[in-house]
Coordinates of C-alpha atoms in Angstrom, one line a residue:
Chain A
X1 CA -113.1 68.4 -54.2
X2 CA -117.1 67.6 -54.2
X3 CA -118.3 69.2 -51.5
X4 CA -120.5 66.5 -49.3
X5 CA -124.5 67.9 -48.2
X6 CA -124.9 67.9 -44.4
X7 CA -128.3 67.4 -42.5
X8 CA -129.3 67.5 -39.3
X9 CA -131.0 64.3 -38.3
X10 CA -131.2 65.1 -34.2
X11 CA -132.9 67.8 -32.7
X12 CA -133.7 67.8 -29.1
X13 CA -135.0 70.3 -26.1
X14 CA -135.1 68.4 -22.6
X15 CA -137.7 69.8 -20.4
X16 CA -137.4 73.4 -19.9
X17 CA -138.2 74.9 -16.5
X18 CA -137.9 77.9 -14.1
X19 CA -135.8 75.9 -12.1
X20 CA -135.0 72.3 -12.5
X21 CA -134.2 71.6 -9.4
X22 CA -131.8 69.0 -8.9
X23 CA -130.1 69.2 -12.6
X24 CA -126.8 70.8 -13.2
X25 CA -125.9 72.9 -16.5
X26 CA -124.1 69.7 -17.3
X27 CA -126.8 67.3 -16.7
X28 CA -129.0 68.8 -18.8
X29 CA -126.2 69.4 -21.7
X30 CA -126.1 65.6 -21.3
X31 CA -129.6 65.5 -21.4
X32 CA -130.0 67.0 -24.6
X33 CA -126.8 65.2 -26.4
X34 CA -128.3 61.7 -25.4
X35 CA -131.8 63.2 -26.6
X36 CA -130.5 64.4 -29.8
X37 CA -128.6 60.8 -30.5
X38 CA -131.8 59.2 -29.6
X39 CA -133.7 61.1 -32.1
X40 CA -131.1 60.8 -34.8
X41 CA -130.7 56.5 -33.3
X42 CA -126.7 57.6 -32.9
X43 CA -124.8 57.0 -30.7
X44 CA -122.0 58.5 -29.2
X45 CA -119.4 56.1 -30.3
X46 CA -121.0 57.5 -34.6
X47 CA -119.9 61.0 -32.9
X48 CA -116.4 63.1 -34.2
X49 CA -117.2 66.0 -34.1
X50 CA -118.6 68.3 -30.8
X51 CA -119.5 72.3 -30.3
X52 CA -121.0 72.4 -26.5
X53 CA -121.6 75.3 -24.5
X54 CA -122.3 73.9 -20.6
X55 CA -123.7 76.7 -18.3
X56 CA -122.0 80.1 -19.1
X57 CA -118.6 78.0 -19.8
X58 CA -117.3 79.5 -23.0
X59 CA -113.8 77.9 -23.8
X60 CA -113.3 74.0 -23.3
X61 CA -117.3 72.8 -23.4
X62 CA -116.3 70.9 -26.3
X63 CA -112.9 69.4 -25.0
X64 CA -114.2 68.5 -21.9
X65 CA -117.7 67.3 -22.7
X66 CA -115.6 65.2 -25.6
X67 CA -113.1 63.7 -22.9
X68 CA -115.8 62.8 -20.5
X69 CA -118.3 60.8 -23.0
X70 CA -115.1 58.9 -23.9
X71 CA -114.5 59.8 -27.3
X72 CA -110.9 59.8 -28.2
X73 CA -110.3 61.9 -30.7
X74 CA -112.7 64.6 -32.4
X75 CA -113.4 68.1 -33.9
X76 CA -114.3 71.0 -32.2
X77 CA -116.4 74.0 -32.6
X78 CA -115.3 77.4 -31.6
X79 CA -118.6 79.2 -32.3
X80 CA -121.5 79.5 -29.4
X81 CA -124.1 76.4 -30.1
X82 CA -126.6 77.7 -32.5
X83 CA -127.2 78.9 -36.3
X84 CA -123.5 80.1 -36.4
X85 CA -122.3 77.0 -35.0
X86 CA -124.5 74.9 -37.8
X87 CA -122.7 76.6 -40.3
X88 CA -119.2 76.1 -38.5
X89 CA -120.3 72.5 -38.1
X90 CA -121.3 71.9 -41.7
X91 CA -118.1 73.4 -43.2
X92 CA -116.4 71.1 -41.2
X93 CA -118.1 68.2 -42.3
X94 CA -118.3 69.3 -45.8
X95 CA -114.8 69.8 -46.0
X96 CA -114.4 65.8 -44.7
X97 CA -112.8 67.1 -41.3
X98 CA -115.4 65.0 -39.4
X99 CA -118.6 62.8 -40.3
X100 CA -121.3 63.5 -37.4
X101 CA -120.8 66.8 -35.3
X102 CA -122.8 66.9 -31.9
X103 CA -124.1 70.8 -30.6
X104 CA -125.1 71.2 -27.6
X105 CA -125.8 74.2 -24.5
X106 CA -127.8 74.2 -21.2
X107 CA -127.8 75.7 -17.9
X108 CA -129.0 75.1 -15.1
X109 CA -128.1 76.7 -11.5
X110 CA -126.5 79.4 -12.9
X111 CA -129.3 82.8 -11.9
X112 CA -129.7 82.2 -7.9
X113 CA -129.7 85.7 -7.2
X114 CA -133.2 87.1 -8.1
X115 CA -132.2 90.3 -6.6
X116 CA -129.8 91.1 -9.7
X117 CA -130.9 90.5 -13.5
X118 CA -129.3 87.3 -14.5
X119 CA -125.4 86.9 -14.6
X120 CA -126.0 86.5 -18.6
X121 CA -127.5 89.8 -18.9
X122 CA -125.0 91.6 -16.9
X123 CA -121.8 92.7 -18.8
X124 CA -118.5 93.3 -16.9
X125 CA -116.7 95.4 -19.3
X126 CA -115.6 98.7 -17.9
X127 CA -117.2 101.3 -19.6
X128 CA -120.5 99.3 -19.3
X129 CA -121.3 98.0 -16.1
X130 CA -120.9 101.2 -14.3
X131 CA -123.4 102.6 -15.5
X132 CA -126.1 100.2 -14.6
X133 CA -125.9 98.8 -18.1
X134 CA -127.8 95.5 -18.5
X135 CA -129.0 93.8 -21.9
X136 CA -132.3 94.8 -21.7
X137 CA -131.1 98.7 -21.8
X138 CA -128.3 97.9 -24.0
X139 CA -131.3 96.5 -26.8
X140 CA -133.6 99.1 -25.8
X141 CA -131.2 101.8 -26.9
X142 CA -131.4 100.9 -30.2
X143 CA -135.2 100.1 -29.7
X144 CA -135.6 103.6 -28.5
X145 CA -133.9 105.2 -31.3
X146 CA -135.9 103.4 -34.2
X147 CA -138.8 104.2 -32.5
X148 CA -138.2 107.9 -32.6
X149 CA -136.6 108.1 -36.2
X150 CA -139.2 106.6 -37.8
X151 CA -142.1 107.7 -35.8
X152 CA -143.7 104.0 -34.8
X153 CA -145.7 104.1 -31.7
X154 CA -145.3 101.1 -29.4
X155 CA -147.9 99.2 -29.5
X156 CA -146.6 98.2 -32.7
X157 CA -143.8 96.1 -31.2
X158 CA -146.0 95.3 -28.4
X159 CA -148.0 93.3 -30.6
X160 CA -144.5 91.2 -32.1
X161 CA -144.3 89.8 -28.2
X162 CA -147.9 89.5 -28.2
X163 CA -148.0 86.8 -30.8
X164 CA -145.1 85.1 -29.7
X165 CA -146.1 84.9 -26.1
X166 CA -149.7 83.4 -27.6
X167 CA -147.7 80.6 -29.2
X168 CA -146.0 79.6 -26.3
X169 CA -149.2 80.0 -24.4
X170 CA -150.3 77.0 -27.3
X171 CA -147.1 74.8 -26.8
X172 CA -146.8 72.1 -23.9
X173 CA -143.7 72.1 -24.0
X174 CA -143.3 75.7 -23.0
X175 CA -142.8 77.2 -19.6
X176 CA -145.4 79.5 -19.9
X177 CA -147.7 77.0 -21.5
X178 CA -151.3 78.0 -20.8
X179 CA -150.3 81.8 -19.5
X180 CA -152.3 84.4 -22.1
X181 CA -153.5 84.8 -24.4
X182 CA -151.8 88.4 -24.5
X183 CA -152.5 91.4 -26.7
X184 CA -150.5 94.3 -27.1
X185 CA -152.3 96.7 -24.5
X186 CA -151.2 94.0 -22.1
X187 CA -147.9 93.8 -22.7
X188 CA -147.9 98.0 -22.5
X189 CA -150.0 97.2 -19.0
X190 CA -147.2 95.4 -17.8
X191 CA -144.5 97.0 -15.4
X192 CA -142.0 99.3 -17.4
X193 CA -138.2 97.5 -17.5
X194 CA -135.9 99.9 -19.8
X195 CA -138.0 102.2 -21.8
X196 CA -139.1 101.3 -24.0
X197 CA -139.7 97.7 -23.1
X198 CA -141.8 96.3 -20.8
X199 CA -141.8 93.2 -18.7
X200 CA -143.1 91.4 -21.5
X201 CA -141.6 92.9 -24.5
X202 CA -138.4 91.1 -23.1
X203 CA -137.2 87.5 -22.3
X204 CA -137.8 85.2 -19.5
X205 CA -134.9 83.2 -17.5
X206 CA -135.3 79.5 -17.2
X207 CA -133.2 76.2 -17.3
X208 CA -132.8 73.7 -19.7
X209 CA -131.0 72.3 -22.8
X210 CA -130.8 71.7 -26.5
X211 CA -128.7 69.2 -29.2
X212 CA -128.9 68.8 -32.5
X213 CA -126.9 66.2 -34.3
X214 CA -125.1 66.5 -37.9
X215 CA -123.7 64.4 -40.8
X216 CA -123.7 63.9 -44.5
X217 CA -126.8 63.0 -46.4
X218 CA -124.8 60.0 -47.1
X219 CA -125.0 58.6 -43.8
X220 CA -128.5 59.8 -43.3
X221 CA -130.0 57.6 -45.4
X222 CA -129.3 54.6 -43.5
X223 CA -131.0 56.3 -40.4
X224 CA -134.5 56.7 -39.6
X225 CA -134.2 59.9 -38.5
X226 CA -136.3 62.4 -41.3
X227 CA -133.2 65.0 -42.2
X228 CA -133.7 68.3 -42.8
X229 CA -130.7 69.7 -45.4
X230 CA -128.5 73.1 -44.3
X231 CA -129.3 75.2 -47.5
X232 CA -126.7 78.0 -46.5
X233 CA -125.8 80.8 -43.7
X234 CA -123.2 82.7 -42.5
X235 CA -122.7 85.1 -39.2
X236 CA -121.3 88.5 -38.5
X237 CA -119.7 89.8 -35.4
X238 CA -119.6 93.7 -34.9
X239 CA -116.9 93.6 -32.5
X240 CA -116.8 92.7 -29.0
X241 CA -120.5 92.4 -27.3
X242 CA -121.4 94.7 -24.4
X243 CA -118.7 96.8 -25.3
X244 CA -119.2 100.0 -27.5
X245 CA -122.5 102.2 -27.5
X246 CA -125.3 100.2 -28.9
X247 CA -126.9 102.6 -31.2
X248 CA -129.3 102.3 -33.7
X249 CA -127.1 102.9 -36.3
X250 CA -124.8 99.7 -35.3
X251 CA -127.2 97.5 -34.6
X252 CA -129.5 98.0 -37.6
X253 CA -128.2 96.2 -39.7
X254 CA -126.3 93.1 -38.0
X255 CA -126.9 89.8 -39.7
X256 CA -128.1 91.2 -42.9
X257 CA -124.3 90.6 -44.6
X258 CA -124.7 87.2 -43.1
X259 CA -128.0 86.7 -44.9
X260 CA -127.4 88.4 -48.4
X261 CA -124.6 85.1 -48.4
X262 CA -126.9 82.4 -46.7
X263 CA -129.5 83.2 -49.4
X264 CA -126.7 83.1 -52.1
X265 CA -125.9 79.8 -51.0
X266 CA -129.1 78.1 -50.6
X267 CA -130.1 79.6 -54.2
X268 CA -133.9 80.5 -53.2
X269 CA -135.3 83.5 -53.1
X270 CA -136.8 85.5 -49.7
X271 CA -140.1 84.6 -50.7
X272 CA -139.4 80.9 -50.6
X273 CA -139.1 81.0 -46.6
X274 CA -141.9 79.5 -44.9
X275 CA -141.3 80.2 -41.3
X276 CA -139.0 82.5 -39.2
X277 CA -137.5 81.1 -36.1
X278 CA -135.8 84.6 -35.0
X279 CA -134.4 85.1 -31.9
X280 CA -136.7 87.0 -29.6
X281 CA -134.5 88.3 -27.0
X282 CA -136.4 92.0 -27.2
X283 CA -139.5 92.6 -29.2
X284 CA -138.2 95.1 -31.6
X285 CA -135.4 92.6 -32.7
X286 CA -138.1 91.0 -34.8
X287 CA -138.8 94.1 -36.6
X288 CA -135.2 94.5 -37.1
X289 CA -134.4 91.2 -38.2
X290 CA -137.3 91.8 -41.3
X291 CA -136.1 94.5 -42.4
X292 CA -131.5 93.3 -42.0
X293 CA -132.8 90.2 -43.9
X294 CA -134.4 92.5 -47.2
X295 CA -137.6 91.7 -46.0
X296 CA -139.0 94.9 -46.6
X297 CA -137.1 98.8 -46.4
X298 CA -136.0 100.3 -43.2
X299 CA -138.8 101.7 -41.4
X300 CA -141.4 99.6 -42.5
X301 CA -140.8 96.6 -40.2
X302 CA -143.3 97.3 -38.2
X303 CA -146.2 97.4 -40.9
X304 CA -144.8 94.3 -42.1
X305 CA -145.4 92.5 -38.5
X306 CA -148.7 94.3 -38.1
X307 CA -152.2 92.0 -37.9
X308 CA -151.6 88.6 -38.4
X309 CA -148.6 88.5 -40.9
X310 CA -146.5 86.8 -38.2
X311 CA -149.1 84.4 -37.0
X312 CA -148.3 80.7 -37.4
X313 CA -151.2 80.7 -40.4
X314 CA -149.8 84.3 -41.6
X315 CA -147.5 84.8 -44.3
X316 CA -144.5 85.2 -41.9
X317 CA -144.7 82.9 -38.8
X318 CA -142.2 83.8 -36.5
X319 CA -141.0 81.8 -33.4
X320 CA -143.3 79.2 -33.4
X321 CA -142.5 77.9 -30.4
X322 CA -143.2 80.7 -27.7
X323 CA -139.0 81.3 -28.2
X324 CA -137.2 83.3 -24.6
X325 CA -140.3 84.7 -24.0
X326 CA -142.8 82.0 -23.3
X327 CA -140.7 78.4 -24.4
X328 CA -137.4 79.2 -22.3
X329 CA -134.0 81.4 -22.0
X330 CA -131.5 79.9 -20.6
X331 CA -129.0 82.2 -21.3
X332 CA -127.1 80.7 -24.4
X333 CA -128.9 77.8 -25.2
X334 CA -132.3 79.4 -26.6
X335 CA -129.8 79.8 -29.7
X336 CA -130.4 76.3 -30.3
X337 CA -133.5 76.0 -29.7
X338 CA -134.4 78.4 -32.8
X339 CA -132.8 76.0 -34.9
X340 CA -134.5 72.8 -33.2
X341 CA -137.8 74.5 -33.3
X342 CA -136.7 75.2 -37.1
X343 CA -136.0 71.2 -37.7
X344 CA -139.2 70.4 -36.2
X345 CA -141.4 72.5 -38.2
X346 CA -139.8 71.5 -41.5
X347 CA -140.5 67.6 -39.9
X348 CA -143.7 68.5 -39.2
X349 CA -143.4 67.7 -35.8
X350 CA -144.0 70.8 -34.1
X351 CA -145.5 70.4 -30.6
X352 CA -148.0 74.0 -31.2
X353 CA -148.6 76.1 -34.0
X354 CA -147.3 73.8 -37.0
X355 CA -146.9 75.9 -40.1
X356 CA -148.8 73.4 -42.9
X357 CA -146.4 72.4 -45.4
X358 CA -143.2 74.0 -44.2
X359 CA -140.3 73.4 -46.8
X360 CA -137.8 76.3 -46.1
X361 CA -137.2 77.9 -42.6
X362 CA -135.0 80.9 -41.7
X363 CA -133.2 81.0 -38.7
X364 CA -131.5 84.2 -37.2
X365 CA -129.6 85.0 -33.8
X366 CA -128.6 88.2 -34.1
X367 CA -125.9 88.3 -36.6
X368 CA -126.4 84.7 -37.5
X369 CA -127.9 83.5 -40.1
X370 CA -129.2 80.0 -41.4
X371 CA -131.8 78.3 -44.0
X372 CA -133.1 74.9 -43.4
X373 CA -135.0 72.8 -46.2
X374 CA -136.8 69.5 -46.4
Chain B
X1 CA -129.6 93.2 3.9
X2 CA -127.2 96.3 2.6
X3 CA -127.7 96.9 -1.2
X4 CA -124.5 95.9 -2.9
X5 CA -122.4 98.4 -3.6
X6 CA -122.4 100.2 -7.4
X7 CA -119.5 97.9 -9.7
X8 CA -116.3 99.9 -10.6
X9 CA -114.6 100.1 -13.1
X10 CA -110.8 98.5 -12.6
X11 CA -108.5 100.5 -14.5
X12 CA -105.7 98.8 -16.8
X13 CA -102.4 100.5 -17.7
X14 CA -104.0 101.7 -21.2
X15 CA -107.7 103.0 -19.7
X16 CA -105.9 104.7 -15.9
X17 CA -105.1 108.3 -17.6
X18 CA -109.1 108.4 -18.0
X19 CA -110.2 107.6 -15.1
X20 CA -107.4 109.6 -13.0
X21 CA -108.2 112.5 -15.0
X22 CA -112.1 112.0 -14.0
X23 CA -110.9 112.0 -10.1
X24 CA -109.3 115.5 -11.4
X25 CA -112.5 116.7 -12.9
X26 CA -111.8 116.8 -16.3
X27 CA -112.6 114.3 -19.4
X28 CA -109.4 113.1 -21.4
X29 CA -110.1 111.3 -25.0
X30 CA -107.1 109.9 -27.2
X31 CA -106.8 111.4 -29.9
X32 CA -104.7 110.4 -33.6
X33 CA -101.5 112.3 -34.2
X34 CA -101.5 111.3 -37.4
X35 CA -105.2 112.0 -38.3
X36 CA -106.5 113.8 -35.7
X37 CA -109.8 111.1 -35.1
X38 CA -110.9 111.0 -31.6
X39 CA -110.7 107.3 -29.8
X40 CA -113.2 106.3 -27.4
X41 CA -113.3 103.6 -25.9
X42 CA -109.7 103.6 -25.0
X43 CA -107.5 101.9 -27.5
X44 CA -103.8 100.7 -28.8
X45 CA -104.3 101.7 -32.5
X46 CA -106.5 104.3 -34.2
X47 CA -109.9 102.6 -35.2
X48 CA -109.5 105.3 -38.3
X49 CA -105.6 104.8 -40.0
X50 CA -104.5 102.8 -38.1
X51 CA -101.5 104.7 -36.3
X52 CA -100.2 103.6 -33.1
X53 CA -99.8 107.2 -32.0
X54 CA -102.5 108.2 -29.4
X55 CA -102.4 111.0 -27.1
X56 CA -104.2 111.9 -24.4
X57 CA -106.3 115.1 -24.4
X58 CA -108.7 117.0 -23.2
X59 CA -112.7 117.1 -24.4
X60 CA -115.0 120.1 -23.8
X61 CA -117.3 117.6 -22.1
X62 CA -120.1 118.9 -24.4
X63 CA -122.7 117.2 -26.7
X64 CA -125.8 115.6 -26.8
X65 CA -127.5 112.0 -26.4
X66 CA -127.7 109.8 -28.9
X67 CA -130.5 107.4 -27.2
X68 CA -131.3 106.5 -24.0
X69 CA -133.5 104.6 -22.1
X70 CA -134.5 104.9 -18.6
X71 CA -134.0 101.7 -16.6
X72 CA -136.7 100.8 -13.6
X73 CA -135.6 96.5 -13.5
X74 CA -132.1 97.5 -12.0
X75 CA -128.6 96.2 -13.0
X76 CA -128.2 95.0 -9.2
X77 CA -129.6 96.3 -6.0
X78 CA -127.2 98.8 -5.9
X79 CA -128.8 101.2 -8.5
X80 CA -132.0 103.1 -7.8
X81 CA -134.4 103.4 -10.1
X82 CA -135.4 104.9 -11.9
X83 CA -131.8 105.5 -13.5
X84 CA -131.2 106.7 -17.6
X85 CA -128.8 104.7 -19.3
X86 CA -127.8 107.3 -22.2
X87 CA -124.9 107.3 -25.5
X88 CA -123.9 110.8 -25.4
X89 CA -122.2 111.9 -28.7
X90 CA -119.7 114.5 -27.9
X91 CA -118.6 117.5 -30.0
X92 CA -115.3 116.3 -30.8
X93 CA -116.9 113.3 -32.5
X94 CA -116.7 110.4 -30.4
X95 CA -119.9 108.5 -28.3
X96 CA -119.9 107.2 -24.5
X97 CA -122.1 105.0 -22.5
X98 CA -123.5 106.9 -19.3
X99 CA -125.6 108.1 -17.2
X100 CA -127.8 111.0 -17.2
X101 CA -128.4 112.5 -13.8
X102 CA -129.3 115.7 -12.4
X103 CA -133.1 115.7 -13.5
X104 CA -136.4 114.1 -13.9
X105 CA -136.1 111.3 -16.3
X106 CA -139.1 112.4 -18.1
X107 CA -136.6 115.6 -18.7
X108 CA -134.6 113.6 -21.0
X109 CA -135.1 113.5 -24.8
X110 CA -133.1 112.2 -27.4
X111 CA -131.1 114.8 -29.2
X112 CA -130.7 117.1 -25.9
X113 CA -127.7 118.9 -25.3
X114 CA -125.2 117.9 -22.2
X115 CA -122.6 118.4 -20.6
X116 CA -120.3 116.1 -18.7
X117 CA -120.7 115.9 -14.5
X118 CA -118.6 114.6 -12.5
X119 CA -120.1 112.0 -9.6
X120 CA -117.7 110.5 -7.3
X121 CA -118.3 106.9 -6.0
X122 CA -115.4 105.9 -4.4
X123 CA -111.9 107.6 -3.1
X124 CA -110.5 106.2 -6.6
X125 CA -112.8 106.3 -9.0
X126 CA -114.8 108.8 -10.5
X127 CA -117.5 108.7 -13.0
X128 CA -118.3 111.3 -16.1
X129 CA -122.2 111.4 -15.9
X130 CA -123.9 113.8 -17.8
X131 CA -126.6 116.5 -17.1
X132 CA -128.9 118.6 -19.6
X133 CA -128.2 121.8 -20.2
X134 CA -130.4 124.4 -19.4

């Protein structure tokens, strides 16, 4: 069977706030399908295909988000809207299940009480939440460890949040537009969370949603809509999240299966990648995530970040949109975002910090992996 | 406003021999009849061969952390900070999430030897924190 080439041709963010006071997590995961359609100029009735997280709803987004905008019958997603989910979406597409597949996440009204990190962040499994566990400890574990083991002082991840807090300071579209610039002594300045990351070596809570909209290439060329083709990627689970001791040595590597078989797909080389949208849910991820992908060997992550490799005009420009720690985190849908912020850099439509000529981007959430070309 | 109180664990049938023993003051592990692997978190089947054949016994309670990371943003109210969030690899060859209590936080390194303490929280459960040794 000839496999058919999906695109996405929708790619949408809805205003991203604090608090978006009025909205619902499924307002806004309207919000973002209608925007994504808009972009793409589909329509829900073109749509057969959905993969929708609302809020922190995890089974049934799909079904019920496919009932209630009237489309009778339809393909779901089982994966969490983002780079995984693209890849679920485009096998499924490929494969001729469905023609135009919908993703969508957003939250809003979930975190009301400040007192407590939010709900997202707070595992319930037994042998975790006992212990005062949270995500930010649970990453900083394995943060801690690298640190040690291969001898890297902090400031060196400091810097990583640093640069992407300054692009979000750039982007209007941010939360934290116009808050920095920041260097790396004031992200050490700021008040310790779980050693060894500080207030903003970490991600920021807010509400808001994302889309993005899929179909052949077939059926993109009687849109508008500029596509942007899925090249490849793949994900990898290491077992239930929040669950088992997060140590360095289980973490290290997550995602880098995932990409050896995303780059094997696409048929380019590292080198060919043009920007990074990685998921910046801790500072030291983006070290990680360099040196999971082959970017350079274990250890030396954090030489490859140093000075301004990972500015938007550096050779790696990474989250170019101010990601969870300026743009927004809303708890699942910033997954999304990496991609959208992915589509609109290879368009050329970034709203901040436009990487010139952007062909190839490569997107990674933790163990998922995906590359996007023009 | 009372702080919350600290979440407990809610034993199931497979993970209630652990946390009874831990009222008892003493730290149970499965471990593989047929190969002899240790089994942490609690679990049907041995991660290692696979056997269905786990038994219950007892650890030393000895070993040393892993990582850590000492938490000031707490979980909930209900902590006070600062707390250390540690993985404590024990001698029999398994690793646990926990706490490390008993001393400055500043005290703590990674490598350094423990041992397991007991803290009650409530009538039912108790929890194995560890402390450095000396």
């Amino acid at each position: 069977m000839r496999r058919r080439e999906v695109v996405v041709v929708g790619a949408h963010n809805t205003p991203q706030a604090r608090v978006l006071e009025g909205q619902t997590s499924d307002s806004v995961t309207l919000a973002a399908i209608t925007g994504a359609l808009d972009d793409a100029g589909l329509t829900t009735a073109d749509v057969d295909g959905l993969t929708v997280l609302p809020g922190l709803q995890y089974r049934g987004g799909a079904d019920a988000f496919g009932y209630a905008l009237g489309i009778p019958w339809f393909w779901t997603g089982a994966q969490v809207p983002g780079p995984a989910a693209v890849v679920e979406a485009a096998a499924a597409i490929e494969a001729g299940a469905c023609e135009t597949v919908v993703l969508a996440g957003g939250q809003a009204g979930v975190y009301t009480d400040r007192a407590a990190v939010a709900p997202w962040a707070r595992p319930a499994h037994e042998f975790i939440e006992c212990w005062g566990l949270m995500t930010p400890a649970e990453w900083a574990m394995a943060a801690q460890q690298y640190l040690h083991r291969f001898s890297v002082p902090r400031e060196k991840i400091a810097h990583v949040a640093a640069v992407i807090r300054n692009n979000g300071s750039r982007n209007p579209e941010a939360v934290y537009f116009g808050r920095g610039p920041y260097t790396a002594e004031d992200v050490l300045a700021s008040r310790m969370i779980a050693d060894p990351y500080h207030l903003l070596d970490c991600a920021t809570t807010s509400e808001g949603g994302s889309a993005l909209v899929l179909t052949t290439a077939e059926r993109a060329a009687d849109l508008d809509a500029r596509p942007v083709r899925v090249l490849g990627g793949a994900w990898d689970s290491w077992g239930p999240t929040y669950t088992h001791p997060p140590t360095y040595d289980r973490v290290a590597m997550w995602g880098r299966k995932a990409g050896d078989a995303a780059f094997a797909q696409a048929g380019i080389s590292r080198d060919d990648v043009d920007v990074f949208e990685f998921y910046d849910n801790f500072s030291w991820e983006i070290v990680r995530y360099f040196e999971a992908l082959r970017y350079c060997d274990v250890g030396e992550g954090a030489d490859l970040v140093a000075g301004d490799a990972i500015e938007a005009t550096g050779r790696y420009p990474i989250v170019t949109d101010g990601g969870t720690m300026s743009h927004s985190h809303t708890g699942e849908s910033q997954r999304l975002q990496r991609v959208v912020q992915a589509v609109r850099q290879l368009r050329g439509e970034s709203a901040a910090n436009q990487v010139a000529g952007a062909e190839i981007a490569l997107v990674a959430v933790i163990g998922e992996v995906l590359l996007l070309g023009t | 406003m009372t702080a919350p109180d600290r979440p407990v664990p809610h034993p199931s049938p497979l993970t209630q021999p652990f946390w009874a023993a831990c009222r008892d003051g003493r730290l149970l592990v499965q471990r593989c009849d047929k190969c002899g692997t240790h089994v942490f978190t609690p679990q049907e089947f041995c991660r290692e061969c696979h056997a269905d054949a786990l038994t219950w016994v007892e650890s030393a309670g000895a070993g040393h952390v892993v990582t850590f990371t000492v938490v000031w943003r707490p979980q909930t109210p209900a902590f006070g900070v600062p707390y250390v969030v540690a993985v404590v690899r024990l001698d029999e060859g398994y690793e646990m999430v926990t706490n490390i209590v008993g001393s400055s936080p500043d005290a703590v390194t990674i490598g350094a030897a423990v041992r397991v303490r007991f803290t009650p929280v409530t009538d039912a459960i108790t929890l194995p924190c560890f402390e450095l040794v000396a």
